[in-house]
CSV table of C-alpha atoms in Angstrom, one decimal:
chain,number,residue,atom,x,y,z
A,1,UNK,CA,57.5,111.6,104.5
A,2,UNK,CA,57.0,112.9,108.0
A,3,UNK,CA,60.5,113.4,109.3
A,4,UNK,CA,59.2,113.2,112.9
A,5,UNK,CA,58.7,109.5,112.4
A,6,UNK,CA,62.3,108.8,111.7
A,7,UNK,CA,64.2,106.9,114.5
A,8,UNK,CA,67.7,108.0,113.7
A,9,UNK,CA,70.7,105.7,113.9
A,10,UNK,CA,73.5,107.2,116.1
A,11,UNK,CA,77.1,106.5,115.7
A,12,UNK,CA,80.7,107.6,115.6
A,13,UNK,CA,81.9,109.5,112.5
A,14,UNK,CA,85.3,109.6,110.9
A,15,UNK,CA,87.3,110.3,107.7
A,16,UNK,CA,84.9,108.3,105.5
A,17,UNK,CA,82.1,110.7,106.5
A,18,UNK,CA,83.8,114.0,105.6
A,19,UNK,CA,82.0,114.3,102.2
A,20,UNK,CA,78.6,113.9,103.9
A,21,UNK,CA,79.5,116.2,106.7
A,22,UNK,CA,80.6,118.9,104.2
A,23,UNK,CA,77.4,118.6,102.3
A,24,UNK,CA,75.5,119.5,105.5
A,25,UNK,CA,78.0,122.1,106.6
A,26,UNK,CA,77.8,124.0,103.4
A,27,UNK,CA,74.0,124.0,103.5
A,28,UNK,CA,73.6,125.2,107.1
A,29,UNK,CA,76.5,127.7,107.6
A,30,UNK,CA,77.3,130.9,105.8
A,31,UNK,CA,81.0,130.3,106.8
A,32,UNK,CA,81.3,126.5,106.8
A,33,UNK,CA,84.3,124.5,108.1
A,34,UNK,CA,86.5,123.2,105.3
A,35,UNK,CA,87.5,119.7,104.5
A,36,UNK,CA,90.8,120.5,106.2
A,37,UNK,CA,89.1,121.6,109.4
A,38,UNK,CA,87.4,118.2,109.7
A,39,UNK,CA,90.3,116.0,108.6
A,40,UNK,CA,92.6,117.9,111.0
A,41,UNK,CA,90.1,117.4,113.8
A,42,UNK,CA,90.0,113.7,113.1
A,43,UNK,CA,93.8,113.5,112.8
A,44,UNK,CA,94.1,115.2,116.1
A,45,UNK,CA,91.9,112.6,117.8
A,46,UNK,CA,88.8,114.8,118.2
A,47,UNK,CA,85.6,112.8,118.1
A,48,UNK,CA,82.5,113.3,116.0
A,49,UNK,CA,79.1,111.6,116.2
A,50,UNK,CA,76.0,111.9,114.2
A,51,UNK,CA,72.5,110.7,113.2
A,52,UNK,CA,71.6,108.9,110.0
A,53,UNK,CA,68.1,108.5,108.6
A,54,UNK,CA,66.4,105.3,107.4
A,55,UNK,CA,68.4,105.5,104.2
A,56,UNK,CA,71.6,105.7,106.3
A,57,UNK,CA,72.2,109.3,105.1
A,58,UNK,CA,73.9,111.5,107.6
A,59,UNK,CA,71.7,114.4,108.7
A,60,UNK,CA,73.2,115.7,112.0
A,61,UNK,CA,76.5,115.7,113.8
A,62,UNK,CA,78.7,117.2,116.4
A,63,UNK,CA,82.5,117.4,116.8
A,64,UNK,CA,84.1,117.6,120.2
A,65,UNK,CA,87.6,118.2,121.6
A,66,UNK,CA,88.5,117.2,125.2
A,67,UNK,CA,90.5,119.7,127.3
A,68,UNK,CA,91.3,118.1,130.6
A,69,UNK,CA,88.0,117.7,132.4
A,70,UNK,CA,86.1,120.0,130.0
A,71,UNK,CA,84.7,119.2,126.6
A,72,UNK,CA,84.8,121.8,123.8
A,73,UNK,CA,81.9,121.6,121.3
A,74,UNK,CA,83.6,122.6,118.1
A,75,UNK,CA,80.8,122.0,115.6
A,76,UNK,CA,77.1,121.1,115.8
A,77,UNK,CA,74.7,120.9,112.9
A,78,UNK,CA,71.4,119.6,111.8
A,79,UNK,CA,70.7,119.5,108.1
A,80,UNK,CA,68.0,122.0,106.9
A,81,UNK,CA,65.2,119.5,106.1
A,82,UNK,CA,65.5,118.1,109.6
A,83,UNK,CA,65.6,121.4,111.6
A,84,UNK,CA,62.8,122.3,113.9
A,85,UNK,CA,61.8,118.7,114.6
A,86,UNK,CA,63.6,118.0,117.8
A,87,UNK,CA,66.7,116.4,116.3
A,88,UNK,CA,69.0,119.1,117.8
A,89,UNK,CA,67.6,118.2,121.2
A,90,UNK,CA,68.2,114.5,120.6
A,91,UNK,CA,71.7,115.1,119.4
A,92,UNK,CA,72.3,117.4,122.4
A,93,UNK,CA,71.2,114.5,124.7
A,94,UNK,CA,73.8,112.3,123.0
A,95,UNK,CA,76.4,114.9,123.6
A,96,UNK,CA,75.5,115.1,127.3
A,97,UNK,CA,75.7,111.3,127.6
A,98,UNK,CA,79.1,111.3,126.0
A,99,UNK,CA,80.3,114.1,128.3
A,100,UNK,CA,79.2,112.2,131.4
A,101,UNK,CA,80.5,108.8,130.2
A,102,UNK,CA,84.0,110.5,129.7
A,103,UNK,CA,83.9,112.3,133.1
A,104,UNK,CA,83.9,115.8,131.6
A,105,UNK,CA,82.4,118.3,134.1
A,106,UNK,CA,81.4,120.9,131.6
A,107,UNK,CA,81.0,121.8,127.9
A,108,UNK,CA,82.2,125.0,126.4
A,109,UNK,CA,81.3,126.4,123.0
A,110,UNK,CA,81.3,129.6,120.9
A,111,UNK,CA,78.4,130.7,118.8
A,112,UNK,CA,78.0,133.6,116.4
A,113,UNK,CA,76.2,136.5,118.1
A,114,UNK,CA,73.9,136.6,115.1
A,115,UNK,CA,72.9,132.9,115.3
A,116,UNK,CA,69.7,133.4,117.3
A,117,UNK,CA,68.4,129.9,116.5
A,118,UNK,CA,71.6,128.2,117.7
A,119,UNK,CA,71.7,130.3,120.8
A,120,UNK,CA,68.1,129.4,121.5
A,121,UNK,CA,68.9,125.7,121.2
A,122,UNK,CA,71.9,126.0,123.5
A,123,UNK,CA,70.0,128.0,126.1
A,124,UNK,CA,67.2,125.5,126.0
A,125,UNK,CA,69.8,122.8,126.7
A,126,UNK,CA,71.1,124.5,129.8
A,127,UNK,CA,74.0,126.5,128.4
A,128,UNK,CA,74.7,130.0,129.8
A,129,UNK,CA,76.6,132.8,128.3
A,130,UNK,CA,79.9,133.4,130.1
A,131,UNK,CA,81.7,135.9,127.9
A,132,UNK,CA,82.3,137.3,124.4
A,133,UNK,CA,85.2,136.8,122.0
A,134,UNK,CA,85.5,140.0,120.0
A,135,UNK,CA,85.9,139.6,116.3
A,136,UNK,CA,86.1,135.8,116.6
A,137,UNK,CA,84.4,134.8,113.4
A,138,UNK,CA,84.8,136.0,109.8
A,139,UNK,CA,81.8,137.9,108.4
A,140,UNK,CA,80.8,139.6,105.1
A,141,UNK,CA,82.9,142.2,103.4
A,142,UNK,CA,86.1,141.3,105.4
A,143,UNK,CA,84.4,142.2,108.7
A,144,UNK,CA,84.5,140.1,111.9
A,145,UNK,CA,81.7,139.0,114.2
A,146,UNK,CA,81.7,138.4,117.9
A,147,UNK,CA,81.3,135.0,119.4
A,148,UNK,CA,79.2,134.4,122.5
A,149,UNK,CA,81.0,131.9,124.8
A,150,UNK,CA,78.6,129.5,126.4
A,151,UNK,CA,79.1,126.8,129.1
A,152,UNK,CA,77.1,124.1,130.6
A,153,UNK,CA,77.9,122.2,133.8
A,154,UNK,CA,77.2,118.5,133.2
A,155,UNK,CA,75.3,116.5,135.7
A,156,UNK,CA,77.2,113.2,136.2
A,157,UNK,CA,73.8,111.4,136.4
A,158,UNK,CA,72.7,112.3,132.9
């Protein structure tokens, strides 16, 4: 099946989706979020949205936390078989629409310094590096890895 032919279904995610989210999370991240991270996010009122394929299986998602007029992108993932086919851009477009609809003026995120693919996606979507958080992420052998802090100002007309 050519994944490029899939017209994904987009919708809000919640507690019932945690198992599907974790399956993707554990495939795409060396240090995935835990079940508790996601359930705590939902309990705190943070929102998550994602794409489902023709079989209604979740394959991409994002989690956001509003902070006054800014939106913090906490988690963003596209499952491995769907990567490199434009779904990250489609999901990013949905994020920008959500941001504009909720009158947020910017989006902030952190990304591992070593995650070149994600950095490329974010830069391609108009995010710019605004700083570094030293030792922000856990890394192998008890080490820590820096996070690049990125921000995108959102056009209200998106």
